[in-house]
Amino acid sequence: MFEATLSPELRLALAYAPAAVRPVQLAAFALDAKLAGIVGNAREVLLAQIKLAWWRERLAEPAAQRPQGEPLLAALGAWNGPVDPLLALIDGWEAMLDPDAPDPAALAEARAELGRGLAIQAGAEQAAEQAAAALRGWSLAVCGQGGALPPLAMPRSLRALAVLYGLARRRGGAMPLLEGPMALAAAVRIGMIGR
């Protein structure tokens, strides 16, 4: 259901997420896509801020107290522990609302925080900084701010993040990340062996 809201590289990356962590990773990236839609379709900054505030307030509530009927909120109920990385993502997207000075660096740092959170969700706390670097590099690339990226090693539970990072690294931060058959081959290789 949420896959349709995701970019092609995200859908491809999530295909390599292990079944145990895929639901929470899918929900986190679906939240990212939802927030991107709010900001990208904003005609009035104030209205977009109200929508972002709604998500912030709902995610700050215990999962059992959240409103029923919102599928993404229900899916995010799988997030265990502090929701600070999800709240940081909302803040990062809010930094993109200024039409005169959107802040891709703030969004990249928010996505890095999401990477740390996803590492914790996957039981890979030791790889939290690699996960943060992966989503920071991917974020800067999709915002057109990318550059040369060093190699990263991540555990199998974070394979989806490794695919995103590998695609950004392969293109040197240039867009689109999935351009041509070699990009697909690279994504498959990274998905299979992790690098």
PDB file of N, CA, C and O in Angstrom, residues 82-121:
ATOM      1  N   PRO A  82      11.849   5.274  21.691  1.00  0.00           N
ATOM      2  CA  PRO A  82      11.676   6.703  21.443  1.00  0.00           C
ATOM      3  C   PRO A  82      11.443   7.022  19.961  1.00  0.00           C
ATOM      4  O   PRO A  82      12.074   6.430  19.091  1.00  0.00           O
ATOM      5  N   VAL A  83      10.538   7.952  19.748  1.00  0.00           N
ATOM      6  CA  VAL A  83      10.198   8.348  18.370  1.00  0.00           C
ATOM      7  C   VAL A  83      10.974   9.598  17.941  1.00  0.00           C
ATOM      8  O   VAL A  83      10.656  10.203  16.926  1.00  0.00           O
ATOM      9  N   ASP A  84      12.013   9.951  18.685  1.00  0.00           N
ATOM     10  CA  ASP A  84      12.796  11.141  18.356  1.00  0.00           C
ATOM     11  C   ASP A  84      13.278  11.168  16.905  1.00  0.00           C
ATOM     12  O   ASP A  84      13.240  12.228  16.272  1.00  0.00           O
ATOM     13  N   PRO A  85      13.723  10.030  16.330  1.00  0.00           N
ATOM     14  CA  PRO A  85      14.148  10.081  14.927  1.00  0.00           C
ATOM     15  C   PRO A  85      13.002  10.448  13.970  1.00  0.00           C
ATOM     16  O   PRO A  85      13.231  11.145  12.974  1.00  0.00           O
ATOM     17  N   LEU A  86      11.794  10.009  14.275  1.00  0.00           N
ATOM     18  CA  LEU A  86      10.645  10.355  13.433  1.00  0.00           C
ATOM     19  C   LEU A  86      10.305  11.837  13.577  1.00  0.00           C
ATOM     20  O   LEU A  86       9.973  12.516  12.589  1.00  0.00           O
ATOM     21  N   LEU A  87      10.392  12.340  14.803  1.00  0.00           N
ATOM     22  CA  LEU A  87      10.126  13.763  15.043  1.00  0.00           C
ATOM     23  C   LEU A  87      11.204  14.621  14.380  1.00  0.00           C
ATOM     24  O   LEU A  87      10.907  15.693  13.833  1.00  0.00           O
ATOM     25  N   ALA A  88      12.449  14.157  14.406  1.00  0.00           N
ATOM     26  CA  ALA A  88      13.537  14.879  13.734  1.00  0.00           C
ATOM     27  C   ALA A  88      13.275  14.961  12.238  1.00  0.00           C
ATOM     28  O   ALA A  88      13.553  15.989  11.605  1.00  0.00           O
ATOM     29  N   LEU A  89      12.715  13.892  11.672  1.00  0.00           N
ATOM     30  CA  LEU A  89      12.394  13.898  10.244  1.00  0.00           C
ATOM     31  C   LEU A  89      11.369  14.981   9.921  1.00  0.00           C
ATOM     32  O   LEU A  89      11.497  15.687   8.910  1.00  0.00           O
ATOM     33  N   ILE A  90      10.394  15.148  10.774  1.00  0.00           N
ATOM     34  CA  ILE A  90       9.398  16.205  10.579  1.00  0.00           C
ATOM     35  C   ILE A  90      10.085  17.571  10.623  1.00  0.00           C
ATOM     36  O   ILE A  90       9.839  18.432   9.771  1.00  0.00           O
ATOM     37  N   ASP A  91      10.975  17.758  11.582  1.00  0.00           N
ATOM     38  CA  ASP A  91      11.712  19.027  11.675  1.00  0.00           C
ATOM     39  C   ASP A  91      12.551  19.268  10.419  1.00  0.00           C
ATOM     40  O   ASP A  91      12.648  20.394   9.941  1.00  0.00           O
ATOM     41  N   GLY A  92      13.163  18.209   9.915  1.00  0.00           N
ATOM     42  CA  GLY A  92      13.974  18.339   8.700  1.00  0.00           C
ATOM     43  C   GLY A  92      13.151  18.782   7.509  1.00  0.00           C
ATOM     44  O   GLY A  92      13.571  19.637   6.727  1.00  0.00           O
ATOM     45  N   TRP A  93      11.958  18.215   7.383  1.00  0.00           N
ATOM     46  CA  TRP A  93      11.096  18.622   6.274  1.00  0.00           C
ATOM     47  C   TRP A  93      10.565  20.039   6.480  1.00  0.00           C
ATOM     48  O   TRP A  93      10.394  20.788   5.522  1.00  0.00           O
ATOM     49  N   GLU A  94      10.352  20.419   7.726  1.00  0.00           N
ATOM     50  CA  GLU A  94       9.909  21.791   7.986  1.00  0.00           C
ATOM     51  C   GLU A  94      10.977  22.794   7.556  1.00  0.00           C
ATOM     52  O   GLU A  94      10.668  23.885   7.087  1.00  0.00           O
ATOM     53  N   ALA A  95      12.247  22.409   7.677  1.00  0.00           N
ATOM     54  CA  ALA A  95      13.341  23.283   7.238  1.00  0.00           C
ATOM     55  C   ALA A  95      13.344  23.476   5.720  1.00  0.00           C
ATOM     56  O   ALA A  95      13.969  24.410   5.221  1.00  0.00           O
ATOM     57  N   MET A  96      12.646  22.610   5.004  1.00  0.00           N
ATOM     58  CA  MET A  96      12.567  22.731   3.536  1.00  0.00           C
ATOM     59  C   MET A  96      11.408  23.617   3.103  1.00  0.00           C
ATOM     60  O   MET A  96      11.236  23.873   1.913  1.00  0.00           O
ATOM     61  N   LEU A  97      10.610  24.101   4.046  1.00  0.00           N
ATOM     62  CA  LEU A  97       9.421  24.885   3.698  1.00  0.00           C
ATOM     63  C   LEU A  97       9.720  26.310   3.241  1.00  0.00           C
ATOM     64  O   LEU A  97       8.917  26.897   2.539  1.00  0.00           O
ATOM     65  N   ASP A  98      10.832  26.865   3.658  1.00  0.00           N
ATOM     66  CA  ASP A  98      11.155  28.249   3.283  1.00  0.00           C
ATOM     67  C   ASP A  98      11.397  28.313   1.784  1.00  0.00           C
ATOM     68  O   ASP A  98      12.379  27.774   1.284  1.00  0.00           O
ATOM     69  N   PRO A  99      10.492  28.969   1.027  1.00  0.00           N
ATOM     70  CA  PRO A  99      10.647  28.986  -0.431  1.00  0.00           C
ATOM     71  C   PRO A  99      11.896  29.724  -0.893  1.00  0.00           C
ATOM     72  O   PRO A  99      12.424  29.442  -1.970  1.00  0.00           O
ATOM     73  N   ASP A 100      12.397  30.636  -0.078  1.00  0.00           N
ATOM     74  CA  ASP A 100      13.583  31.401  -0.468  1.00  0.00           C
ATOM     75  C   ASP A 100      14.883  30.711  -0.057  1.00  0.00           C
ATOM     76  O   ASP A 100      15.917  30.941  -0.676  1.00  0.00           O
ATOM     77  N   ALA A 101      14.836  29.913   0.993  1.00  0.00           N
ATOM     78  CA  ALA A 101      16.067  29.273   1.481  1.00  0.00           C
ATOM     79  C   ALA A 101      15.777  27.905   2.074  1.00  0.00           C
ATOM     80  O   ALA A 101      15.924  27.690   3.282  1.00  0.00           O
ATOM     81  N   PRO A 102      15.334  26.933   1.237  1.00  0.00           N
ATOM     82  CA  PRO A 102      15.157  25.581   1.783  1.00  0.00           C
ATOM     83  C   PRO A 102      16.513  25.068   2.272  1.00  0.00           C
ATOM     84  O   PRO A 102      17.556  25.467   1.767  1.00  0.00           O
ATOM     85  N   ASP A 103      16.492  24.208   3.259  1.00  0.00           N
ATOM     86  CA  ASP A 103      17.725  23.767   3.908  1.00  0.00           C
ATOM     87  C   ASP A 103      17.949  22.262   3.738  1.00  0.00           C
ATOM     88  O   ASP A 103      17.620  21.476   4.628  1.00  0.00           O
ATOM     89  N   PRO A 104      18.528  21.847   2.589  1.00  0.00           N
ATOM     90  CA  PRO A 104      18.771  20.413   2.377  1.00  0.00           C
ATOM     91  C   PRO A 104      19.719  19.812   3.404  1.00  0.00           C
ATOM     92  O   PRO A 104      19.632  18.627   3.703  1.00  0.00           O
ATOM     93  N   ALA A 105      20.619  20.620   3.963  1.00  0.00           N
ATOM     94  CA  ALA A 105      21.540  20.094   4.976  1.00  0.00           C
ATOM     95  C   ALA A 105      20.774  19.705   6.246  1.00  0.00           C
ATOM     96  O   ALA A 105      21.074  18.684   6.865  1.00  0.00           O
ATOM     97  N   ALA A 106      19.783  20.501   6.621  1.00  0.00           N
ATOM     98  CA  ALA A 106      18.967  20.163   7.797  1.00  0.00           C
ATOM     99  C   ALA A 106      18.167  18.894   7.539  1.00  0.00           C
ATOM    100  O   ALA A 106      18.036  18.046   8.424  1.00  0.00           O
ATOM    101  N   LEU A 107      17.637  18.755   6.328  1.00  0.00           N
ATOM    102  CA  LEU A 107      16.909  17.533   5.983  1.00  0.00           C
ATOM    103  C   LEU A 107      17.847  16.334   6.010  1.00  0.00           C
ATOM    104  O   LEU A 107      17.490  15.260   6.512  1.00  0.00           O
ATOM    105  N   ALA A 108      19.063  16.500   5.495  1.00  0.00           N
ATOM    106  CA  ALA A 108      20.036  15.401   5.496  1.00  0.00           C
ATOM    107  C   ALA A 108      20.374  14.980   6.921  1.00  0.00           C
ATOM    108  O   ALA A 108      20.492  13.784   7.215  1.00  0.00           O
ATOM    109  N   GLU A 109      20.517  15.947   7.824  1.00  0.00           N
ATOM    110  CA  GLU A 109      20.804  15.599   9.219  1.00  0.00           C
ATOM    111  C   GLU A 109      19.608  14.910   9.872  1.00  0.00           C
ATOM    112  O   GLU A 109      19.773  14.002  10.691  1.00  0.00           O
ATOM    113  N   ALA A 110      18.399  15.334   9.514  1.00  0.00           N
ATOM    114  CA  ALA A 110      17.198  14.680  10.040  1.00  0.00           C
ATOM    115  C   ALA A 110      17.113  13.241   9.531  1.00  0.00           C
ATOM    116  O   ALA A 110      16.780  12.318  10.289  1.00  0.00           O
ATOM    117  N   ARG A 111      17.429  13.049   8.257  1.00  0.00           N
ATOM    118  CA  ARG A 111      17.428  11.690   7.721  1.00  0.00           C
ATOM    119  C   ARG A 111      18.548  10.860   8.338  1.00  0.00           C
ATOM    120  O   ARG A 111      18.404   9.643   8.513  1.00  0.00           O
ATOM    121  N   ALA A 112      19.667  11.494   8.666  1.00  0.00           N
ATOM    122  CA  ALA A 112      20.745  10.780   9.365  1.00  0.00           C
ATOM    123  C   ALA A 112      20.241  10.285  10.720  1.00  0.00           C
ATOM    124  O   ALA A 112      20.514   9.151  11.123  1.00  0.00           O
ATOM    125  N   GLU A 113      19.479  11.129  11.402  1.00  0.00           N
ATOM    126  CA  GLU A 113      18.888  10.717  12.689  1.00  0.00           C
ATOM    127  C   GLU A 113      17.928   9.544  12.477  1.00  0.00           C
ATOM    128  O   GLU A 113      17.875   8.608  13.285  1.00  0.00           O
ATOM    129  N   LEU A 114      17.177   9.586  11.381  1.00  0.00           N
ATOM    130  CA  LEU A 114      16.301   8.464  11.050  1.00  0.00           C
ATOM    131  C   LEU A 114      17.134   7.194  10.842  1.00  0.00           C
ATOM    132  O   LEU A 114      16.745   6.113  11.286  1.00  0.00           O
ATOM    133  N   GLY A 115      18.273   7.326  10.180  1.00  0.00           N
ATOM    134  CA  GLY A 115      19.156   6.174   9.985  1.00  0.00           C
ATOM    135  C   GLY A 115      19.599   5.574  11.304  1.00  0.00           C
ATOM    136  O   GLY A 115      19.585   4.353  11.477  1.00  0.00           O
ATOM    137  N   ARG A 116      19.962   6.439  12.257  1.00  0.00           N
ATOM    138  CA  ARG A 116      20.338   5.942  13.586  1.00  0.00           C
ATOM    139  C   ARG A 116      19.168   5.182  14.216  1.00  0.00           C
ATOM    140  O   ARG A 116      19.341   4.121  14.813  1.00  0.00           O
ATOM    141  N   GLY A 117      17.984   5.761  14.094  1.00  0.00           N
ATOM    142  CA  GLY A 117      16.797   5.112  14.646  1.00  0.00           C
ATOM    143  C   GLY A 117      16.505   3.777  13.984  1.00  0.00           C
ATOM    144  O   GLY A 117      16.143   2.813  14.660  1.00  0.00           O
ATOM    145  N   LEU A 118      16.681   3.708  12.673  1.00  0.00           N
ATOM    146  CA  LEU A 118      16.440   2.445  11.972  1.00  0.00           C
ATOM    147  C   LEU A 118      17.458   1.390  12.381  1.00  0.00           C
ATOM    148  O   LEU A 118      17.129   0.197  12.454  1.00  0.00           O
ATOM    149  N   ALA A 119      18.683   1.803  12.654  1.00  0.00           N
ATOM    150  CA  ALA A 119      19.685   0.843  13.139  1.00  0.00           C
ATOM    151  C   ALA A 119      19.254   0.273  14.483  1.00  0.00           C
ATOM    152  O   ALA A 119      19.354  -0.937  14.719  1.00  0.00           O
ATOM    153  N   ILE A 120      18.751   1.128  15.357  1.00  0.00           N
ATOM    154  CA  ILE A 120      18.281   0.658  16.663  1.00  0.00           C
ATOM    155  C   ILE A 120      17.082  -0.274  16.488  1.00  0.00           C
ATOM    156  O   ILE A 120      16.998  -1.328  17.129  1.00  0.00           O
ATOM    157  N   GLN A 121      16.155   0.094  15.601  1.00  0.00           N
ATOM    158  CA  GLN A 121      14.991  -0.751  15.350  1.00  0.00           C
ATOM    159  C   GLN A 121      15.407  -2.134  14.842  1.00  0.00           C
ATOM    160  O   GLN A 121      14.747  -3.127  15.117  1.00  0.00           O
TER     161      GLN A 121
END
